[in-house]
Amino acid sequence: MDSPALLAIAALVLGATAIGFVVRARSGRVVVASDPSSTDARLAVPGAEVTLLQLSSPVCSACAVMRRVTEELVAGEPALARRELDVTEHPELASAHNVLSTPTTLLVDATGAVRGRIVGAARPEAVRDAVRSVREQLGAAA
Amino acid sequence: MSAAAPAPGAAGTQGIDPRGPRFGAAITAVLLLVVVGLALSGQLVAAIAVHAALVAIFAWGAFAGIRRHPWGRLYARLVAPRLAPPTVREDPAAPTFAQLVGFLITGAGLVLQLLGVPGAVVVAASLAFVAAFLNAVFDYCLGCQLYVLLVRAGVIRPRAAA
């Protein structure tokens, strides 16, 4: 094997490794940002202060991880609710909220306004912090 | 149907060991690098032959299901018995879909190369390598992320709906 082949192989391995670290760093990232233009009362679970709306797909292993994390969080908090929708059945939601990958979890307030999002599976503490930030945001607005 | 085969829905056997597809992706990734290496060292015929074999293996995983994939069988027979039982199991739909994406990309490369497009096999094998490497090393399914984009583009449509 001569040097162009070895160079290409080295470049591929290094490039894929770099992509992997970027992907890992971005997974579970929480973005708290109000988007009042996208208020849709149907998104919120009635009676919940904050709804964790998980957009999933059938071909998504991280969706099951995120399901467990949010189910546990919601179980201990009566003001929190979670729901999960399949993007296959709701392509309009994926487009409206610019969902590029699953799971994407939207943090929705009681009026149906999206207050933040978590892309990928996140650690329980990260989800808890995200919910806390959304509540602070809601408290400041009230 | 053999009576000795365990029922797929039996308690505790729901889903597959997620380490199986990652093990398979590692083998596939190495073979894709072999394709790139051969093609760039002037061994184009050998590169196309290995690449064609990988297209066939992707097709096997995509259409027969990830559980019948040759690397998956290798894992079940040689590797899994030496490891602790899996702590989580995953739906086979995701790795099976990833095999389909792998089949389409490597298959397109093979067809274009045979139609005379230079470098098609190298480009396709490189793209598939990145996906297989991310799967094996980082447990990240790049092919699965395409699903949402295909839904948004209207290529994948809701089942029962309109």
mmCIF file of C-alpha atoms in Angstrom:
data_model
loop_
_atom_site.group_PDB
_atom_site.id
_atom_site.type_symbol
_atom_site.label_atom_id
_atom_site.label_comp_id
_atom_site.label_asym_id
_atom_site.label_seq_id
_atom_site.Cartn_x
_atom_site.Cartn_y
_atom_site.Cartn_z
ATOM 1 C CA MET A 1 0.000 0.000 0.000
ATOM 2 C CA ASP A 2 1.499 3.344 -0.953
ATOM 3 C CA SER A 3 1.255 6.664 0.810
ATOM 4 C CA PRO A 4 -1.942 8.147 -0.736
ATOM 5 C CA ALA A 5 -3.873 5.097 0.527
ATOM 6 C CA LEU A 6 -2.370 5.355 4.012
ATOM 7 C CA LEU A 7 -2.971 9.104 4.112
ATOM 8 C CA ALA A 8 -6.619 8.630 3.127
ATOM 9 C CA ILE A 9 -7.103 5.954 5.787
ATOM 10 C CA ALA A 10 -5.472 8.121 8.464
ATOM 11 C CA ALA A 11 -7.595 11.122 7.415
ATOM 12 C CA LEU A 12 -10.791 9.033 7.557
ATOM 13 C CA VAL A 13 -10.035 7.660 11.023
ATOM 14 C CA LEU A 14 -9.059 11.067 12.408
ATOM 15 C CA GLY A 15 -12.010 12.805 10.738
ATOM 16 C CA ALA A 16 -14.524 10.260 12.018
ATOM 17 C CA THR A 17 -13.021 10.511 15.517
ATOM 18 C CA ALA A 18 -13.361 14.300 15.436
ATOM 19 C CA ILE A 19 -16.997 14.010 14.300
ATOM 20 C CA GLY A 20 -17.606 11.527 17.110
ATOM 21 C CA PHE A 21 -16.318 13.913 19.783
ATOM 22 C CA VAL A 22 -18.429 16.768 18.380
ATOM 23 C CA VAL A 23 -21.517 14.536 18.345
ATOM 24 C CA ARG A 24 -20.841 13.386 21.897
ATOM 25 C CA ALA A 25 -20.371 16.971 23.137
ATOM 26 C CA ARG A 26 -23.619 18.113 21.541
ATOM 27 C CA SER A 27 -25.739 15.171 22.689
ATOM 28 C CA GLY A 28 -28.016 16.006 25.581
ATOM 29 C CA ARG A 29 -27.335 19.708 25.111
ATOM 30 C CA VAL A 30 -30.037 21.888 26.599
ATOM 31 C CA VAL A 31 -31.142 25.058 24.875
ATOM 32 C CA VAL A 32 -33.442 27.260 26.906
ATOM 33 C CA ALA A 33 -34.994 29.814 24.608
ATOM 34 C CA SER A 34 -38.544 31.032 24.421
ATOM 35 C CA ASP A 35 -40.238 30.842 21.089
ATOM 36 C CA PRO A 36 -43.643 32.438 21.706
ATOM 37 C CA SER A 37 -44.420 32.417 17.989
ATOM 38 C CA SER A 38 -44.791 28.640 18.126
ATOM 39 C CA THR A 39 -47.442 28.523 20.854
ATOM 40 C CA ASP A 40 -49.686 25.540 20.280
ATOM 41 C CA ALA A 41 -51.990 24.686 23.180
ATOM 42 C CA ARG A 42 -52.330 21.113 21.905
ATOM 43 C CA LEU A 43 -48.682 20.423 22.747
ATOM 44 C CA ALA A 44 -49.117 20.820 26.516
ATOM 45 C CA VAL A 45 -50.516 18.133 28.766
ATOM 46 C CA PRO A 46 -53.554 19.801 30.450
ATOM 47 C CA GLY A 47 -52.857 20.807 34.036
ATOM 48 C CA ALA A 48 -49.077 20.508 33.820
ATOM 49 C CA GLU A 49 -46.864 23.513 34.510
ATOM 50 C CA VAL A 50 -44.161 22.132 32.218
ATOM 51 C CA THR A 51 -44.634 19.357 29.665
ATOM 52 C CA LEU A 52 -41.658 17.386 28.379
ATOM 53 C CA LEU A 53 -42.714 16.624 24.803
ATOM 54 C CA GLN A 54 -40.382 13.966 23.424
ATOM 55 C CA LEU A 55 -40.319 13.614 19.643
ATOM 56 C CA SER A 56 -39.161 10.097 18.844
ATOM 57 C CA SER A 57 -38.815 7.825 15.858
ATOM 58 C CA PRO A 58 -39.032 4.062 15.489
ATOM 59 C CA VAL A 59 -35.323 3.873 14.586
ATOM 60 C CA CYS A 60 -33.897 5.496 17.684
ATOM 61 C CA SER A 61 -32.055 3.765 20.503
ATOM 62 C CA ALA A 62 -31.411 6.985 22.447
ATOM 63 C CA CYS A 63 -35.192 7.603 22.534
ATOM 64 C CA ALA A 64 -35.619 4.685 24.948
ATOM 65 C CA VAL A 65 -32.847 6.093 27.165
ATOM 66 C CA MET A 66 -34.491 9.529 27.243
ATOM 67 C CA ARG A 67 -37.895 7.916 27.889
ATOM 68 C CA ARG A 68 -36.561 6.267 31.062
ATOM 69 C CA VAL A 69 -34.881 9.474 32.254
ATOM 70 C CA THR A 70 -37.968 11.651 31.795
ATOM 71 C CA GLU A 71 -40.393 9.040 33.143
ATOM 72 C CA GLU A 72 -38.417 8.913 36.380
ATOM 73 C CA LEU A 73 -38.263 12.690 36.639
ATOM 74 C CA VAL A 74 -41.988 13.145 35.995
ATOM 75 C CA ALA A 75 -42.943 10.422 38.485
ATOM 76 C CA GLY A 76 -41.664 12.528 41.408
ATOM 77 C CA GLU A 77 -43.120 15.866 40.290
ATOM 78 C CA PRO A 78 -46.872 16.407 39.986
ATOM 79 C CA ALA A 79 -46.485 19.731 38.105
ATOM 80 C CA LEU A 80 -44.463 18.000 35.398
ATOM 81 C CA ALA A 81 -45.854 15.830 32.639
ATOM 82 C CA ARG A 82 -44.344 14.015 29.714
ATOM 83 C CA ARG A 83 -45.695 12.869 26.401
ATOM 84 C CA GLU A 84 -44.067 11.253 23.444
ATOM 85 C CA LEU A 85 -44.963 11.551 19.785
ATOM 86 C CA ASP A 86 -43.572 9.684 16.779
ATOM 87 C CA VAL A 87 -42.291 12.062 14.086
ATOM 88 C CA THR A 88 -43.518 9.575 11.472
ATOM 89 C CA GLU A 89 -47.073 10.334 12.588
ATOM 90 C CA HIS A 90 -46.420 14.071 13.101
ATOM 91 C CA PRO A 91 -44.081 15.280 10.354
ATOM 92 C CA GLU A 92 -45.595 18.778 10.704
ATOM 93 C CA LEU A 93 -44.284 19.009 14.281
ATOM 94 C CA ALA A 94 -40.797 18.013 13.155
ATOM 95 C CA SER A 95 -40.882 20.733 10.502
ATOM 96 C CA ALA A 96 -42.522 23.412 12.671
ATOM 97 C CA HIS A 97 -39.949 22.969 15.439
ATOM 98 C CA ASN A 98 -37.007 22.326 13.142
ATOM 99 C CA VAL A 99 -36.330 18.884 14.562
ATOM 100 C CA LEU A 100 -33.265 17.388 12.871
ATOM 101 C CA SER A 101 -32.739 14.304 14.994
ATOM 102 C CA THR A 102 -34.502 12.135 17.537
ATOM 103 C CA PRO A 103 -34.996 12.265 20.419
ATOM 104 C CA THR A 104 -35.670 15.991 20.576
ATOM 105 C CA THR A 105 -37.480 16.938 23.758
ATOM 106 C CA LEU A 106 -39.384 20.237 23.764
ATOM 107 C CA LEU A 107 -40.060 21.929 27.107
ATOM 108 C CA VAL A 108 -43.562 23.282 26.763
ATOM 109 C CA ASP A 109 -45.313 25.592 29.234
ATOM 110 C CA ALA A 110 -49.005 25.408 30.191
ATOM 111 C CA THR A 111 -50.043 27.676 27.297
ATOM 112 C CA GLY A 112 -48.281 25.457 24.776
ATOM 113 C CA ALA A 113 -45.324 27.787 24.183
ATOM 114 C CA VAL A 114 -41.989 26.085 23.592
ATOM 115 C CA ARG A 115 -39.543 27.323 26.257
ATOM 116 C CA GLY A 116 -36.556 25.140 25.514
ATOM 117 C CA ARG A 117 -35.339 21.966 23.934
ATOM 118 C CA ILE A 118 -33.012 19.070 24.649
ATOM 119 C CA VAL A 119 -31.457 17.339 21.656
ATOM 120 C CA GLY A 120 -30.449 13.748 22.200
ATOM 121 C CA ALA A 121 -30.542 11.715 25.385
ATOM 122 C CA ALA A 122 -29.554 13.778 28.423
ATOM 123 C CA ARG A 123 -28.473 12.942 31.947
ATOM 124 C CA PRO A 124 -31.226 13.250 34.595
ATOM 125 C CA GLU A 125 -29.484 16.266 36.206
ATOM 126 C CA ALA A 126 -29.351 18.061 32.854
ATOM 127 C CA VAL A 127 -33.096 17.560 32.343
ATOM 128 C CA ARG A 128 -33.797 18.701 35.914
ATOM 129 C CA ASP A 129 -31.689 21.848 35.359
ATOM 130 C CA ALA A 130 -33.512 22.537 32.102
ATOM 131 C CA VAL A 131 -36.886 22.293 33.839
ATOM 132 C CA ARG A 132 -35.626 24.596 36.596
ATOM 133 C CA SER A 133 -34.500 27.206 34.030
ATOM 134 C CA VAL A 134 -37.870 27.087 32.314
ATOM 135 C CA ARG A 135 -39.621 27.572 35.658
ATOM 136 C CA GLU A 136 -37.394 30.579 36.445
ATOM 137 C CA GLN A 137 -38.266 31.982 33.044
ATOM 138 C CA LEU A 138 -41.973 31.457 33.750
ATOM 139 C CA GLY A 139 -41.603 32.997 37.212
ATOM 140 C CA ALA A 140 -39.838 36.062 35.790
ATOM 141 C CA ALA A 141 -42.565 36.540 33.189
ATOM 142 C CA ALA A 142 -45.381 36.271 35.750
ATOM 143 C CA MET B 1 -39.604 -23.992 12.647
ATOM 144 C CA SER B 2 -37.330 -25.567 15.225
ATOM 145 C CA ALA B 3 -38.780 -26.153 18.658
ATOM 146 C CA ALA B 4 -35.340 -25.512 20.177
ATOM 147 C CA ALA B 5 -35.270 -21.853 19.084
ATOM 148 C CA PRO B 6 -36.158 -19.483 21.936
ATOM 149 C CA ALA B 7 -39.415 -17.631 21.443
ATOM 150 C CA PRO B 8 -38.560 -14.074 20.375
ATOM 151 C CA GLY B 9 -41.104 -12.572 22.754
ATOM 152 C CA ALA B 10 -40.146 -14.625 25.823
ATOM 153 C CA ALA B 11 -39.630 -12.743 29.084
ATOM 154 C CA GLY B 12 -36.297 -10.917 29.209
ATOM 155 C CA THR B 13 -35.488 -11.551 25.555
ATOM 156 C CA GLN B 14 -37.300 -8.518 24.130
ATOM 157 C CA GLY B 15 -35.055 -6.706 21.700
ATOM 158 C CA ILE B 16 -31.443 -7.390 20.840
ATOM 159 C CA ASP B 17 -28.102 -6.946 22.594
ATOM 160 C CA PRO B 18 -27.034 -3.456 21.415
ATOM 161 C CA ARG B 19 -23.377 -4.515 21.478
ATOM 162 C CA GLY B 20 -24.045 -6.914 18.572
ATOM 163 C CA PRO B 21 -24.587 -4.237 15.885
ATOM 164 C CA ARG B 22 -21.629 -2.228 17.251
ATOM 165 C CA PHE B 23 -19.386 -5.279 16.951
ATOM 166 C CA GLY B 24 -20.636 -5.770 13.387
ATOM 167 C CA ALA B 25 -20.063 -2.092 12.585
ATOM 168 C CA ALA B 26 -16.424 -2.443 13.687
ATOM 169 C CA ILE B 27 -15.850 -5.319 11.225
ATOM 170 C CA THR B 28 -17.644 -3.391 8.474
ATOM 171 C CA ALA B 29 -15.591 -0.251 9.202
ATOM 172 C CA VAL B 30 -12.292 -2.148 8.866
ATOM 173 C CA LEU B 31 -13.428 -3.736 5.585
ATOM 174 C CA LEU B 32 -14.494 -0.328 4.232
ATOM 175 C CA LEU B 33 -10.983 0.973 4.988
ATOM 176 C CA VAL B 34 -9.617 -2.042 3.081
ATOM 177 C CA VAL B 35 -11.755 -0.943 0.093
ATOM 178 C CA VAL B 36 -10.386 2.619 0.283
ATOM 179 C CA GLY B 37 -6.812 1.367 0.731
ATOM 180 C CA LEU B 38 -6.997 -1.073 -2.202
ATOM 181 C CA ALA B 39 -8.654 1.452 -4.535
ATOM 182 C CA LEU B 40 -6.056 4.142 -3.797
ATOM 183 C CA SER B 41 -3.134 1.722 -4.241
ATOM 184 C CA GLY B 42 -4.177 0.844 -7.770
ATOM 185 C CA GLN B 43 -5.939 -2.426 -6.878
ATOM 186 C CA LEU B 44 -9.263 -1.230 -8.235
ATOM 187 C CA VAL B 45 -10.635 -4.645 -9.188
ATOM 188 C CA ALA B 46 -9.938 -6.065 -5.729
ATOM 189 C CA ALA B 47 -11.443 -2.931 -4.131
ATOM 190 C CA ILE B 48 -14.635 -3.291 -6.188
ATOM 191 C CA ALA B 49 -14.858 -6.981 -5.252
ATOM 192 C CA VAL B 50 -14.602 -6.311 -1.490
ATOM 193 C CA HIS B 51 -16.996 -3.373 -1.843
ATOM 194 C CA ALA B 52 -19.532 -5.549 -3.707
ATOM 195 C CA ALA B 53 -19.338 -8.128 -0.917
ATOM 196 C CA LEU B 54 -20.080 -5.379 1.636
ATOM 197 C CA VAL B 55 -23.071 -4.194 -0.433
ATOM 198 C CA ALA B 56 -24.417 -7.762 -0.295
ATOM 199 C CA ILE B 57 -23.851 -7.937 3.486
ATOM 200 C CA PHE B 58 -25.637 -4.592 4.020
ATOM 201 C CA ALA B 59 -28.537 -5.923 1.909
ATOM 202 C CA TRP B 60 -28.647 -9.050 4.064
ATOM 203 C CA GLY B 61 -28.905 -6.975 7.247
ATOM 204 C CA ALA B 62 -31.421 -4.563 5.761
ATOM 205 C CA PHE B 63 -33.807 -7.070 4.185
ATOM 206 C CA ALA B 64 -33.405 -10.200 6.337
ATOM 207 C CA GLY B 65 -33.182 -8.127 9.538
ATOM 208 C CA ILE B 66 -30.237 -7.312 11.774
ATOM 209 C CA ARG B 67 -30.761 -10.526 13.743
ATOM 210 C CA ARG B 68 -29.841 -12.633 10.704
ATOM 211 C CA HIS B 69 -26.857 -10.453 9.777
ATOM 212 C CA PRO B 70 -23.671 -12.528 9.393
ATOM 213 C CA TRP B 71 -21.679 -10.333 11.831
ATOM 214 C CA GLY B 72 -24.593 -10.531 14.265
ATOM 215 C CA ARG B 73 -24.414 -14.331 14.144
ATOM 216 C CA LEU B 74 -20.662 -14.203 14.637
ATOM 217 C CA TYR B 75 -21.228 -11.982 17.691
ATOM 218 C CA ALA B 76 -23.919 -14.274 19.099
ATOM 219 C CA ARG B 77 -21.792 -17.371 18.645
ATOM 220 C CA LEU B 78 -18.268 -16.184 19.517
ATOM 221 C CA VAL B 79 -18.440 -12.939 21.496
ATOM 222 C CA ALA B 80 -21.683 -12.772 23.496
ATOM 223 C CA PRO B 81 -21.020 -16.026 25.441
ATOM 224 C CA ARG B 82 -17.794 -14.448 26.801
ATOM 225 C CA LEU B 83 -19.488 -11.245 27.955
ATOM 226 C CA ALA B 84 -21.878 -10.454 30.778
ATOM 227 C CA PRO B 85 -25.536 -10.437 29.693
ATOM 228 C CA PRO B 86 -26.619 -7.057 28.290
ATOM 229 C CA THR B 87 -27.984 -4.577 30.821
ATOM 230 C CA VAL B 88 -30.230 -2.993 28.178
ATOM 231 C CA ARG B 89 -31.776 -4.315 25.011
ATOM 232 C CA GLU B 90 -32.685 -2.301 21.964
ATOM 233 C CA ASP B 91 -35.314 -2.407 19.281
ATOM 234 C CA PRO B 92 -33.815 -4.072 16.176
ATOM 235 C CA ALA B 93 -35.548 -1.445 13.979
ATOM 236 C CA ALA B 94 -32.760 1.135 14.386
ATOM 237 C CA PRO B 95 -29.768 -1.033 13.391
ATOM 238 C CA THR B 96 -31.827 -2.635 10.613
ATOM 239 C CA PHE B 97 -32.640 0.820 9.201
ATOM 240 C CA ALA B 98 -28.953 1.745 9.466
ATOM 241 C CA GLN B 99 -28.115 -1.319 7.350
ATOM 242 C CA LEU B 100 -30.583 -0.084 4.725
ATOM 243 C CA VAL B 101 -28.888 3.333 4.640
ATOM 244 C CA GLY B 102 -25.513 1.571 4.356
ATOM 245 C CA PHE B 103 -26.858 -0.563 1.526
ATOM 246 C CA LEU B 104 -28.181 2.452 -0.409
ATOM 247 C CA ILE B 105 -24.922 4.442 -0.060
ATOM 248 C CA THR B 106 -22.511 1.593 -0.857
ATOM 249 C CA GLY B 107 -24.866 0.266 -3.556
ATOM 250 C CA ALA B 108 -25.007 3.679 -5.253
ATOM 251 C CA GLY B 109 -21.199 3.815 -5.166
ATOM 252 C CA LEU B 110 -20.914 0.371 -6.747
ATOM 253 C CA VAL B 111 -23.421 1.116 -9.532
ATOM 254 C CA LEU B 112 -21.839 4.497 -10.342
ATOM 255 C CA GLN B 113 -18.341 2.945 -10.388
ATOM 256 C CA LEU B 114 -19.487 0.188 -12.756
ATOM 257 C CA LEU B 115 -21.108 2.860 -14.960
ATOM 258 C CA GLY B 116 -17.688 4.471 -15.220
ATOM 259 C CA VAL B 117 -17.758 7.228 -12.597
ATOM 260 C CA PRO B 118 -14.176 7.325 -11.262
ATOM 261 C CA GLY B 119 -13.772 7.320 -7.504
ATOM 262 C CA ALA B 120 -17.423 6.416 -6.795
ATOM 263 C CA VAL B 121 -16.474 3.370 -4.725
ATOM 264 C CA VAL B 122 -13.882 5.335 -2.726
ATOM 265 C CA VAL B 123 -16.380 8.107 -1.907
ATOM 266 C CA ALA B 124 -19.178 5.673 -0.971
ATOM 267 C CA ALA B 125 -16.867 3.485 1.121
ATOM 268 C CA SER B 126 -15.525 6.600 2.903
ATOM 269 C CA LEU B 127 -19.038 7.854 3.765
ATOM 270 C CA ALA B 128 -20.086 4.400 4.962
ATOM 271 C CA PHE B 129 -16.850 4.132 6.981
ATOM 272 C CA VAL B 130 -17.645 7.337 8.894
ATOM 273 C CA ALA B 131 -21.123 5.998 9.753
ATOM 274 C CA ALA B 132 -19.836 2.549 10.751
ATOM 275 C CA PHE B 133 -16.979 4.037 12.813
ATOM 276 C CA LEU B 134 -19.342 6.374 14.699
ATOM 277 C CA ASN B 135 -21.602 3.407 15.384
ATOM 278 C CA ALA B 136 -18.815 1.125 16.600
ATOM 279 C CA VAL B 137 -16.753 3.614 18.622
ATOM 280 C CA PHE B 138 -19.244 6.281 19.745
ATOM 281 C CA ASP B 139 -22.485 4.243 19.769
ATOM 282 C CA TYR B 140 -23.970 6.885 17.461
ATOM 283 C CA CYS B 141 -26.281 5.790 14.653
ATOM 284 C CA LEU B 142 -25.708 8.309 11.851
ATOM 285 C CA GLY B 143 -28.021 6.436 9.474
ATOM 286 C CA CYS B 144 -30.835 6.608 12.032
ATOM 287 C CA GLN B 145 -30.596 10.416 12.095
ATOM 288 C CA LEU B 146 -31.501 10.444 8.395
ATOM 289 C CA TYR B 147 -34.919 9.046 9.313
ATOM 290 C CA VAL B 148 -36.234 12.397 10.600
ATOM 291 C CA LEU B 149 -34.944 14.209 7.530
ATOM 292 C CA LEU B 150 -36.663 11.658 5.273
ATOM 293 C CA VAL B 151 -39.916 12.113 7.227
ATOM 294 C CA ARG B 152 -39.651 15.892 6.842
ATOM 295 C CA ALA B 153 -38.929 15.544 3.128
ATOM 296 C CA GLY B 154 -42.085 13.416 2.791
ATOM 297 C CA VAL B 155 -40.148 10.316 1.683
ATOM 298 C CA ILE B 156 -41.323 8.369 4.756
ATOM 299 C CA ARG B 157 -45.040 8.868 5.324
ATOM 300 C CA PRO B 158 -47.297 8.103 8.293
ATOM 301 C CA ARG B 159 -48.592 4.553 8.134
ATOM 302 C CA ALA B 160 -52.381 4.483 8.403
ATOM 303 C CA ALA B 161 -52.874 8.161 7.492
ATOM 304 C CA ALA B 162 -54.355 9.496 4.231
#
